[in-house]
């Protein structure tokens, strides 16, 4: 399948979507087992408990990644996270979106069946990226939305202060006091 997209500059582009048969060709790591476990937990302990399990897993991954990525420039952080996503079957890629900004696209949802039953995982994945990268992350496009061919995240890192810069002294500041 394909859809025609109109972008701001140039000729229209075509975005191709995989059929259900095509999606079945890509890795879906442990989907059946994990879905069964989550549904069992939801029946036994409530949906909130199942979501809490997913969130705890992502929080643990984010904590480990944050340590590994500490001190790296933004581009290397985004590259490492997208590489990990691709290794996990997400077919992730990224591109620069200006100074301190990037766009991450996941062309294959490795947990699509889980996300269909527990869509809260998508918000948890956004929080995972935010914590791992130490940046603002905004989910812009979503594969669970009809016609969407990828999950797309806008990543914005905080500006890095220049060496030796400090807040200026304002007119109300006492001598030696920073405002």
Short mmCIF file of N, CA and C in Angstrom, two decimals:
data_model
loop_
_atom_site.label_atom_id
_atom_site.label_comp_id
_atom_site.label_asym_id
_atom_site.label_seq_id
_atom_site.Cartn_x
_atom_site.Cartn_y
_atom_site.Cartn_z
N UNK A 1 0.83 -1.17 0.00
CA UNK A 1 0.00 0.00 0.00
C UNK A 1 0.88 1.24 0.00
N UNK A 2 0.34 2.35 -0.46
CA UNK A 2 1.07 3.61 -0.37
C UNK A 2 0.09 4.76 -0.24
N UNK A 3 0.61 5.84 0.31
CA UNK A 3 -0.16 7.09 0.37
C UNK A 3 0.72 8.18 -0.20
N UNK A 4 0.09 9.17 -0.78
CA UNK A 4 0.82 10.29 -1.36
C UNK A 4 0.90 11.40 -0.32
N UNK A 5 2.11 11.88 -0.05
CA UNK A 5 2.31 12.93 0.94
C UNK A 5 2.78 14.19 0.24
N UNK A 6 2.24 15.30 0.66
CA UNK A 6 2.68 16.59 0.15
C UNK A 6 3.56 17.24 1.21
N UNK A 7 4.78 17.50 0.85
CA UNK A 7 5.71 18.13 1.78
C UNK A 7 5.89 19.58 1.37
N UNK A 8 6.56 20.35 2.16
CA UNK A 8 6.65 21.79 1.93
C UNK A 8 7.37 22.16 0.64
N UNK A 9 8.35 21.36 0.22
CA UNK A 9 9.14 21.71 -0.95
C UNK A 9 9.21 20.51 -1.89
N UNK A 10 9.13 20.75 -3.17
CA UNK A 10 9.35 19.69 -4.15
C UNK A 10 8.08 18.93 -4.50
N UNK A 11 8.30 17.90 -5.27
CA UNK A 11 7.20 17.07 -5.74
C UNK A 11 6.64 16.23 -4.60
N UNK A 12 5.40 15.78 -4.72
CA UNK A 12 4.82 14.91 -3.69
C UNK A 12 5.66 13.64 -3.53
N UNK A 13 5.68 13.13 -2.32
CA UNK A 13 6.42 11.91 -2.02
C UNK A 13 5.41 10.79 -1.76
N UNK A 14 5.86 9.58 -1.93
CA UNK A 14 5.02 8.43 -1.65
C UNK A 14 5.53 7.76 -0.39
N UNK A 15 4.62 7.48 0.54
CA UNK A 15 4.95 6.75 1.77
C UNK A 15 4.32 5.37 1.65
N UNK A 16 5.14 4.36 1.73
CA UNK A 16 4.67 3.00 1.56
C UNK A 16 4.40 2.37 2.91
N UNK A 17 3.30 1.63 3.00
CA UNK A 17 2.90 0.96 4.22
C UNK A 17 2.94 -0.54 3.99
N UNK A 18 3.39 -1.26 5.00
CA UNK A 18 3.40 -2.71 4.90
C UNK A 18 2.01 -3.26 5.20
N UNK A 19 1.62 -4.28 4.47
CA UNK A 19 0.38 -4.98 4.77
C UNK A 19 0.61 -5.83 6.01
N UNK A 20 -0.44 -6.41 6.55
CA UNK A 20 -0.30 -7.29 7.71
C UNK A 20 0.64 -8.46 7.38
N UNK A 21 0.56 -8.97 6.16
CA UNK A 21 1.45 -10.07 5.74
C UNK A 21 2.90 -9.60 5.70
N UNK A 22 3.12 -8.39 5.22
CA UNK A 22 4.48 -7.84 5.18
C UNK A 22 5.02 -7.60 6.58
N UNK A 23 4.19 -7.09 7.49
CA UNK A 23 4.63 -6.85 8.86
C UNK A 23 5.02 -8.15 9.54
N UNK A 24 4.36 -9.24 9.19
CA UNK A 24 4.65 -10.53 9.81
C UNK A 24 6.07 -11.02 9.49
N UNK A 25 6.71 -10.45 8.47
CA UNK A 25 8.07 -10.85 8.10
C UNK A 25 9.14 -10.26 9.03
N UNK A 26 8.79 -9.22 9.81
CA UNK A 26 9.75 -8.55 10.66
C UNK A 26 9.70 -9.10 12.08
N UNK A 27 10.81 -8.98 12.80
CA UNK A 27 10.85 -9.54 14.16
C UNK A 27 9.81 -8.92 15.08
N UNK A 28 9.19 -9.77 15.84
CA UNK A 28 8.24 -9.35 16.87
C UNK A 28 8.63 -10.10 18.14
N UNK A 29 9.71 -9.73 18.71
CA UNK A 29 10.31 -10.45 19.82
C UNK A 29 9.32 -10.75 20.94
N UNK A 30 9.08 -12.01 21.14
CA UNK A 30 8.32 -12.52 22.27
C UNK A 30 6.92 -11.93 22.39
N UNK A 31 6.33 -11.44 21.31
CA UNK A 31 5.02 -10.80 21.39
C UNK A 31 3.94 -11.70 21.99
N UNK A 32 3.85 -12.91 21.49
CA UNK A 32 2.78 -13.79 21.94
C UNK A 32 2.90 -14.08 23.43
N UNK A 33 4.10 -14.44 23.88
CA UNK A 33 4.30 -14.75 25.29
C UNK A 33 4.09 -13.53 26.16
N UNK A 34 4.66 -12.41 25.76
CA UNK A 34 4.52 -11.20 26.56
C UNK A 34 3.07 -10.73 26.62
N UNK A 35 2.37 -10.81 25.50
CA UNK A 35 0.96 -10.42 25.49
C UNK A 35 0.17 -11.31 26.44
N UNK A 36 0.43 -12.61 26.40
CA UNK A 36 -0.26 -13.53 27.30
C UNK A 36 0.01 -13.17 28.76
N UNK A 37 1.26 -12.93 29.09
CA UNK A 37 1.63 -12.60 30.47
C UNK A 37 0.95 -11.31 30.91
N UNK A 38 1.01 -10.29 30.07
CA UNK A 38 0.39 -9.01 30.42
C UNK A 38 -1.12 -9.14 30.58
N UNK A 39 -1.76 -9.89 29.70
CA UNK A 39 -3.20 -10.08 29.83
C UNK A 39 -3.53 -10.85 31.11
N UNK A 40 -2.71 -11.83 31.44
CA UNK A 40 -2.90 -12.60 32.67
C UNK A 40 -2.77 -11.69 33.90
N UNK A 41 -1.74 -10.86 33.91
CA UNK A 41 -1.55 -9.91 35.02
C UNK A 41 -2.73 -8.94 35.09
N UNK A 42 -3.20 -8.47 33.95
CA UNK A 42 -4.32 -7.53 33.92
C UNK A 42 -5.58 -8.16 34.50
N UNK A 43 -5.83 -9.43 34.18
CA UNK A 43 -7.00 -10.12 34.72
C UNK A 43 -6.84 -10.33 36.22
N UNK A 44 -5.66 -10.77 36.63
CA UNK A 44 -5.42 -11.11 38.04
C UNK A 44 -5.29 -9.87 38.93
N UNK A 45 -4.49 -8.87 38.47
CA UNK A 45 -4.16 -7.73 39.34
C UNK A 45 -4.66 -6.39 38.82
N UNK A 46 -5.26 -6.38 37.65
CA UNK A 46 -5.76 -5.13 37.08
C UNK A 46 -4.83 -4.61 35.99
N UNK A 47 -5.43 -3.87 35.10
CA UNK A 47 -4.70 -3.30 33.96
C UNK A 47 -3.54 -2.42 34.42
N UNK A 48 -3.73 -1.68 35.50
CA UNK A 48 -2.69 -0.80 36.02
C UNK A 48 -1.42 -1.58 36.37
N UNK A 49 -1.59 -2.78 36.91
CA UNK A 49 -0.43 -3.61 37.26
C UNK A 49 0.33 -4.05 36.01
N UNK A 50 -0.41 -4.38 34.95
CA UNK A 50 0.25 -4.80 33.70
C UNK A 50 1.04 -3.63 33.11
N UNK A 51 0.45 -2.45 33.12
CA UNK A 51 1.14 -1.27 32.60
C UNK A 51 2.36 -0.96 33.46
N UNK A 52 2.22 -1.12 34.77
CA UNK A 52 3.35 -0.86 35.68
C UNK A 52 4.52 -1.79 35.37
N UNK A 53 4.25 -3.04 34.99
CA UNK A 53 5.33 -3.96 34.60
C UNK A 53 6.08 -3.44 33.39
N UNK A 54 5.34 -3.01 32.38
CA UNK A 54 5.96 -2.48 31.17
C UNK A 54 6.78 -1.23 31.49
N UNK A 55 6.20 -0.35 32.27
CA UNK A 55 6.90 0.89 32.61
C UNK A 55 8.17 0.61 33.42
N UNK A 56 8.12 -0.33 34.35
CA UNK A 56 9.30 -0.66 35.16
C UNK A 56 10.42 -1.18 34.26
N UNK A 57 10.08 -1.98 33.27
CA UNK A 57 11.09 -2.49 32.33
C UNK A 57 11.75 -1.33 31.57
N UNK A 58 10.93 -0.43 31.04
CA UNK A 58 11.47 0.71 30.29
C UNK A 58 12.26 1.66 31.18
N UNK A 59 11.81 1.86 32.41
CA UNK A 59 12.55 2.72 33.34
C UNK A 59 13.92 2.14 33.65
N UNK A 60 14.00 0.82 33.82
CA UNK A 60 15.29 0.18 34.06
C UNK A 60 16.22 0.33 32.87
N UNK A 61 15.69 0.15 31.67
CA UNK A 61 16.49 0.33 30.46
C UNK A 61 16.98 1.77 30.35
N UNK A 62 16.10 2.72 30.65
CA UNK A 62 16.47 4.14 30.55
C UNK A 62 17.57 4.47 31.54
N UNK A 63 17.48 3.95 32.75
CA UNK A 63 18.50 4.23 33.77
C UNK A 63 19.87 3.70 33.32
N UNK A 64 19.90 2.49 32.76
CA UNK A 64 21.17 1.93 32.27
C UNK A 64 21.72 2.74 31.11
N UNK A 65 20.85 3.09 30.17
CA UNK A 65 21.29 3.86 29.01
C UNK A 65 21.78 5.25 29.41
N UNK A 66 21.11 5.87 30.34
CA UNK A 66 21.50 7.21 30.76
C UNK A 66 22.94 7.21 31.27
N UNK A 67 23.32 6.17 32.01
CA UNK A 67 24.70 6.05 32.50
C UNK A 67 25.65 5.85 31.34
N UNK A 68 25.30 4.97 30.41
CA UNK A 68 26.16 4.69 29.25
C UNK A 68 26.33 5.91 28.35
N UNK A 69 25.29 6.74 28.25
CA UNK A 69 25.32 7.87 27.34
C UNK A 69 25.80 9.16 27.98
N UNK A 70 26.03 9.14 29.28
CA UNK A 70 26.44 10.36 30.00
C UNK A 70 27.70 10.94 29.37
N UNK A 71 27.67 12.22 29.13
CA UNK A 71 28.83 12.93 28.60
C UNK A 71 28.96 12.90 27.09
N UNK A 72 28.14 12.12 26.41
CA UNK A 72 28.21 12.06 24.95
C UNK A 72 27.47 13.25 24.35
N UNK A 73 27.90 13.72 23.18
CA UNK A 73 27.14 14.78 22.51
C UNK A 73 25.78 14.25 22.05
N UNK A 74 24.82 15.14 21.86
CA UNK A 74 23.46 14.72 21.49
C UNK A 74 23.41 13.76 20.30
N UNK A 75 24.19 14.02 19.25
CA UNK A 75 24.14 13.17 18.06
C UNK A 75 24.52 11.73 18.40
N UNK A 76 25.53 11.54 19.25
CA UNK A 76 25.94 10.19 19.62
C UNK A 76 24.91 9.51 20.50
N UNK A 77 24.23 10.28 21.35
CA UNK A 77 23.16 9.71 22.18
C UNK A 77 22.03 9.19 21.30
N UNK A 78 21.59 10.03 20.36
CA UNK A 78 20.49 9.64 19.47
C UNK A 78 20.91 8.45 18.61
N UNK A 79 22.13 8.47 18.13
CA UNK A 79 22.63 7.36 17.32
C UNK A 79 22.62 6.05 18.11
N UNK A 80 23.07 6.09 19.36
CA UNK A 80 23.11 4.88 20.19
C UNK A 80 21.70 4.35 20.46
N UNK A 81 20.77 5.25 20.76
CA UNK A 81 19.40 4.83 21.05
C UNK A 81 18.73 4.25 19.80
N UNK A 82 18.94 4.85 18.65
CA UNK A 82 18.32 4.31 17.43
C UNK A 82 18.98 3.00 17.02
N UNK A 83 20.26 2.86 17.25
CA UNK A 83 20.94 1.60 16.96
C UNK A 83 20.35 0.49 17.83
N UNK A 84 20.15 0.77 19.11
CA UNK A 84 19.55 -0.19 20.02
C UNK A 84 18.13 -0.54 19.55
N UNK A 85 17.37 0.48 19.13
CA UNK A 85 16.02 0.23 18.62
C UNK A 85 16.03 -0.68 17.40
N UNK A 86 16.97 -0.46 16.50
CA UNK A 86 17.07 -1.31 15.31
C UNK A 86 17.45 -2.74 15.69
N UNK A 87 18.34 -2.89 16.65
CA UNK A 87 18.72 -4.23 17.11
C UNK A 87 17.52 -4.97 17.71
N UNK A 88 16.58 -4.21 18.27
CA UNK A 88 15.37 -4.80 18.86
C UNK A 88 14.23 -4.94 17.85
N UNK A 89 14.50 -4.65 16.58
CA UNK A 89 13.51 -4.89 15.54
C UNK A 89 12.68 -3.69 15.12
N UNK A 90 13.00 -2.49 15.61
CA UNK A 90 12.19 -1.31 15.30
C UNK A 90 12.54 -0.64 13.97
N UNK A 91 13.60 -1.07 13.33
CA UNK A 91 14.06 -0.42 12.09
C UNK A 91 14.13 1.10 12.30
N UNK A 92 14.84 1.50 13.34
CA UNK A 92 14.91 2.91 13.73
C UNK A 92 15.98 3.64 12.94
N UNK A 93 15.71 4.91 12.69
CA UNK A 93 16.67 5.79 12.06
C UNK A 93 16.47 7.18 12.64
N UNK A 94 17.46 8.04 12.42
CA UNK A 94 17.32 9.41 12.90
C UNK A 94 17.95 10.35 11.91
N UNK A 95 17.52 11.60 11.99
CA UNK A 95 18.15 12.64 11.20
C UNK A 95 18.15 13.93 12.01
N UNK A 96 19.12 14.75 11.74
CA UNK A 96 19.23 16.03 12.42
C UNK A 96 18.05 16.91 12.04
N UNK A 97 17.57 17.67 13.02
CA UNK A 97 16.48 18.60 12.78
C UNK A 97 16.89 20.00 13.23
N UNK A 98 18.19 20.28 13.12
CA UNK A 98 18.71 21.57 13.54
C UNK A 98 19.60 21.43 14.75
N UNK A 99 20.16 22.52 15.24
CA UNK A 99 21.06 22.46 16.38
C UNK A 99 20.36 21.88 17.61
N UNK A 100 20.92 20.81 18.16
CA UNK A 100 20.38 20.19 19.35
C UNK A 100 19.04 19.50 19.16
N UNK A 101 18.66 19.24 17.91
CA UNK A 101 17.37 18.62 17.64
C UNK A 101 17.53 17.45 16.67
N UNK A 102 16.65 16.48 16.79
CA UNK A 102 16.68 15.32 15.92
C UNK A 102 15.26 14.78 15.76
N UNK A 103 15.08 14.02 14.71
CA UNK A 103 13.84 13.28 14.50
C UNK A 103 14.20 11.80 14.46
N UNK A 104 13.54 11.03 15.30
CA UNK A 104 13.72 9.57 15.33
C UNK A 104 12.48 8.95 14.71
N UNK A 105 12.70 8.02 13.77
CA UNK A 105 11.59 7.28 13.16
C UNK A 105 11.80 5.80 13.40
N UNK A 106 10.74 5.15 13.84
CA UNK A 106 10.73 3.69 14.00
C UNK A 106 9.77 3.15 12.95
N UNK A 107 10.33 2.50 11.92
CA UNK A 107 9.53 2.03 10.80
C UNK A 107 8.82 0.71 11.05
N UNK A 108 9.18 0.03 12.12
CA UNK A 108 8.57 -1.25 12.46
C UNK A 108 8.35 -1.28 13.96
N UNK A 109 7.12 -1.48 14.38
CA UNK A 109 6.84 -1.59 15.81
C UNK A 109 7.05 -3.04 16.21
N UNK A 110 8.11 -3.29 16.94
CA UNK A 110 8.43 -4.65 17.35
C UNK A 110 7.44 -5.20 18.38
N UNK A 111 6.63 -4.33 18.96
CA UNK A 111 5.64 -4.75 19.95
C UNK A 111 4.24 -4.30 19.54
N UNK A 112 3.98 -4.32 18.26
CA UNK A 112 2.71 -3.80 17.73
C UNK A 112 1.49 -4.46 18.37
N UNK A 113 1.49 -5.79 18.48
CA UNK A 113 0.34 -6.49 19.07
C UNK A 113 0.14 -6.08 20.53
N UNK A 114 1.21 -5.86 21.24
CA UNK A 114 1.13 -5.43 22.64
C UNK A 114 0.58 -4.01 22.70
N UNK A 115 1.08 -3.14 21.83
CA UNK A 115 0.63 -1.76 21.81
C UNK A 115 -0.85 -1.66 21.43
N UNK A 116 -1.33 -2.56 20.60
CA UNK A 116 -2.75 -2.55 20.27
C UNK A 116 -3.62 -2.87 21.48
N UNK A 117 -3.14 -3.79 22.33
CA UNK A 117 -3.91 -4.17 23.52
C UNK A 117 -3.65 -3.23 24.70
N UNK A 118 -2.43 -2.69 24.76
CA UNK A 118 -2.01 -1.80 25.84
C UNK A 118 -1.40 -0.54 25.23
N UNK A 119 -2.21 0.35 24.67
CA UNK A 119 -1.66 1.54 24.00
C UNK A 119 -0.89 2.46 24.94
N UNK A 120 -1.05 2.28 26.23
CA UNK A 120 -0.29 3.08 27.20
C UNK A 120 1.21 2.88 27.05
N UNK A 121 1.62 1.76 26.45
CA UNK A 121 3.05 1.49 26.27
C UNK A 121 3.68 2.53 25.35
N UNK A 122 2.90 3.11 24.46
CA UNK A 122 3.44 4.12 23.54
C UNK A 122 3.86 5.38 24.31
N UNK A 123 3.04 5.80 25.26
CA UNK A 123 3.41 6.94 26.10
C UNK A 123 4.61 6.59 26.98
N UNK A 124 4.65 5.34 27.44
CA UNK A 124 5.79 4.90 28.26
C UNK A 124 7.08 4.89 27.43
N UNK A 125 6.97 4.52 26.16
CA UNK A 125 8.14 4.54 25.28
C UNK A 125 8.64 5.97 25.06
N UNK A 126 7.73 6.90 24.96
CA UNK A 126 8.11 8.32 24.83
C UNK A 126 8.86 8.77 26.09
N UNK A 127 8.35 8.38 27.27
CA UNK A 127 9.04 8.72 28.53
C UNK A 127 10.40 8.04 28.61
N UNK A 128 10.49 6.80 28.09
CA UNK A 128 11.77 6.09 28.05
C UNK A 128 12.80 6.89 27.26
N UNK A 129 12.41 7.33 26.07
CA UNK A 129 13.34 8.11 25.24
C UNK A 129 13.75 9.41 25.93
N UNK A 130 12.79 10.07 26.57
CA UNK A 130 13.06 11.31 27.29
C UNK A 130 14.10 11.07 28.39
N UNK A 131 13.91 10.01 29.16
CA UNK A 131 14.83 9.71 30.27
C UNK A 131 16.19 9.25 29.77
N UNK A 132 16.22 8.38 28.77
CA UNK A 132 17.49 7.86 28.26
C UNK A 132 18.33 8.95 27.60
N UNK A 133 17.67 9.82 26.84
CA UNK A 133 18.40 10.86 26.11
C UNK A 133 18.65 12.12 26.94
N UNK A 134 17.86 12.32 28.00
CA UNK A 134 17.98 13.54 28.78
C UNK A 134 17.56 14.74 27.95
N UNK A 135 16.49 14.57 27.18
CA UNK A 135 16.02 15.62 26.25
C UNK A 135 14.50 15.65 26.25
N UNK A 136 13.94 16.73 25.72
CA UNK A 136 12.51 16.77 25.50
C UNK A 136 12.19 15.88 24.31
N UNK A 137 11.18 15.04 24.43
CA UNK A 137 10.79 14.13 23.36
C UNK A 137 9.28 14.25 23.18
N UNK A 138 8.86 14.36 21.92
CA UNK A 138 7.45 14.51 21.59
C UNK A 138 7.09 13.52 20.50
N UNK A 139 6.13 12.65 20.77
CA UNK A 139 5.65 11.69 19.77
C UNK A 139 4.82 12.45 18.75
N UNK A 140 5.28 12.48 17.49
CA UNK A 140 4.62 13.26 16.44
C UNK A 140 3.75 12.41 15.52
N UNK A 141 4.11 11.16 15.33
CA UNK A 141 3.35 10.27 14.45
C UNK A 141 3.35 8.89 15.10
N UNK A 142 2.34 8.09 14.79
CA UNK A 142 2.12 6.87 15.53
C UNK A 142 1.62 5.76 14.62
N UNK A 143 2.24 4.58 14.64
CA UNK A 143 1.84 3.50 13.75
C UNK A 143 0.45 2.95 14.07
N UNK A 144 -0.06 3.19 15.27
CA UNK A 144 -1.40 2.72 15.58
C UNK A 144 -2.47 3.63 14.97
N UNK A 145 -2.05 4.75 14.41
CA UNK A 145 -2.96 5.66 13.74
C UNK A 145 -3.12 5.20 12.29
N UNK A 146 -4.33 5.13 11.82
CA UNK A 146 -4.59 4.66 10.46
C UNK A 146 -3.78 5.47 9.45
N UNK A 147 -3.11 4.76 8.56
CA UNK A 147 -2.36 5.41 7.49
C UNK A 147 -0.96 5.86 7.87
N UNK A 148 -0.58 5.69 9.11
CA UNK A 148 0.76 6.12 9.53
C UNK A 148 1.74 4.97 9.33
N UNK A 149 2.88 5.27 8.74
CA UNK A 149 3.83 4.21 8.43
C UNK A 149 5.02 4.14 9.38
N UNK A 150 5.07 5.00 10.41
CA UNK A 150 6.18 4.97 11.35
C UNK A 150 5.80 5.75 12.61
N UNK A 151 6.43 5.38 13.72
CA UNK A 151 6.35 6.24 14.90
C UNK A 151 7.47 7.27 14.73
N UNK A 152 7.15 8.51 14.97
CA UNK A 152 8.13 9.58 14.78
C UNK A 152 8.19 10.43 16.03
N UNK A 153 9.40 10.62 16.52
CA UNK A 153 9.64 11.41 17.72
C UNK A 153 10.50 12.62 17.39
N UNK A 154 10.09 13.76 17.90
CA UNK A 154 10.90 14.98 17.80
C UNK A 154 11.70 15.06 19.11
N UNK A 155 13.00 15.17 18.99
CA UNK A 155 13.90 15.23 20.14
C UNK A 155 14.54 16.61 20.17
N UNK A 156 14.51 17.25 21.33
CA UNK A 156 15.12 18.57 21.48
C UNK A 156 15.97 18.58 22.76
N UNK A 157 17.27 18.73 22.57
CA UNK A 157 18.18 18.82 23.70
C UNK A 157 18.25 20.27 24.17
N UNK A 158 18.48 20.45 25.46
CA UNK A 158 18.63 21.80 26.01
C UNK A 158 19.90 22.41 25.45
N UNK A 159 19.89 23.72 25.19
CA UNK A 159 21.11 24.36 24.69
C UNK A 159 22.24 24.21 25.70
N UNK A 160 23.44 24.02 25.20
CA UNK A 160 24.61 23.88 26.06
C UNK A 160 25.20 25.27 26.26
N UNK A 161 25.36 25.70 27.53
CA UNK A 161 25.93 27.04 27.75
C UNK A 161 27.38 27.08 27.27
N UNK A 162 27.77 28.23 26.76
CA UNK A 162 29.15 28.41 26.31
C UNK A 162 30.08 28.41 27.51
N UNK A 163 31.29 27.92 27.32
CA UNK A 163 32.26 27.91 28.41
C UNK A 163 32.52 29.34 28.88
N UNK A 164 32.55 29.50 30.18
CA UNK A 164 32.84 30.81 30.76
C UNK A 164 31.64 31.72 30.81
N UNK A 165 30.49 31.30 30.26
CA UNK A 165 29.32 32.18 30.31
C UNK A 165 28.64 32.02 31.66
N UNK A 166 28.03 33.07 32.09
CA UNK A 166 27.28 33.05 33.34
C UNK A 166 26.19 34.11 33.25
N UNK A 167 25.21 33.99 34.12
CA UNK A 167 24.13 34.99 34.06
C UNK A 167 24.68 36.39 34.23
N UNK A 168 24.09 37.33 33.53
CA UNK A 168 24.55 38.72 33.62
C UNK A 168 24.02 39.37 34.89
N UNK A 169 24.70 40.38 35.31
CA UNK A 169 24.26 41.13 36.47
C UNK A 169 23.22 42.13 36.01
N UNK A 170 22.07 42.13 36.68
CA UNK A 170 21.00 43.05 36.33
C UNK A 170 21.17 44.37 37.06
N UNK A 171 20.38 45.35 36.68
CA UNK A 171 20.50 46.67 37.31
C UNK A 171 20.15 46.63 38.79
N UNK A 172 19.27 45.66 39.20
CA UNK A 172 18.91 45.61 40.61
C UNK A 172 19.88 44.80 41.44
N UNK A 173 20.83 44.16 40.81
CA UNK A 173 21.76 43.29 41.55
C UNK A 173 22.74 44.13 42.36
N UNK A 174 22.97 43.65 43.55
CA UNK A 174 23.99 44.29 44.39
C UNK A 174 25.34 43.93 43.83
N UNK A 175 26.38 44.72 44.07
CA UNK A 175 27.70 44.38 43.56
C UNK A 175 28.09 42.96 43.97
N UNK A 176 28.52 42.17 42.98
CA UNK A 176 28.95 40.80 43.23
C UNK A 176 27.81 39.80 43.28
N UNK A 177 26.54 40.26 43.19
CA UNK A 177 25.40 39.36 43.23
C UNK A 177 24.92 39.09 41.80
N UNK A 178 24.67 37.83 41.48
CA UNK A 178 24.18 37.45 40.15
C UNK A 178 22.68 37.42 40.13
N UNK A 179 22.13 37.87 39.07
CA UNK A 179 20.66 37.80 38.90
C UNK A 179 20.35 36.79 37.84
#
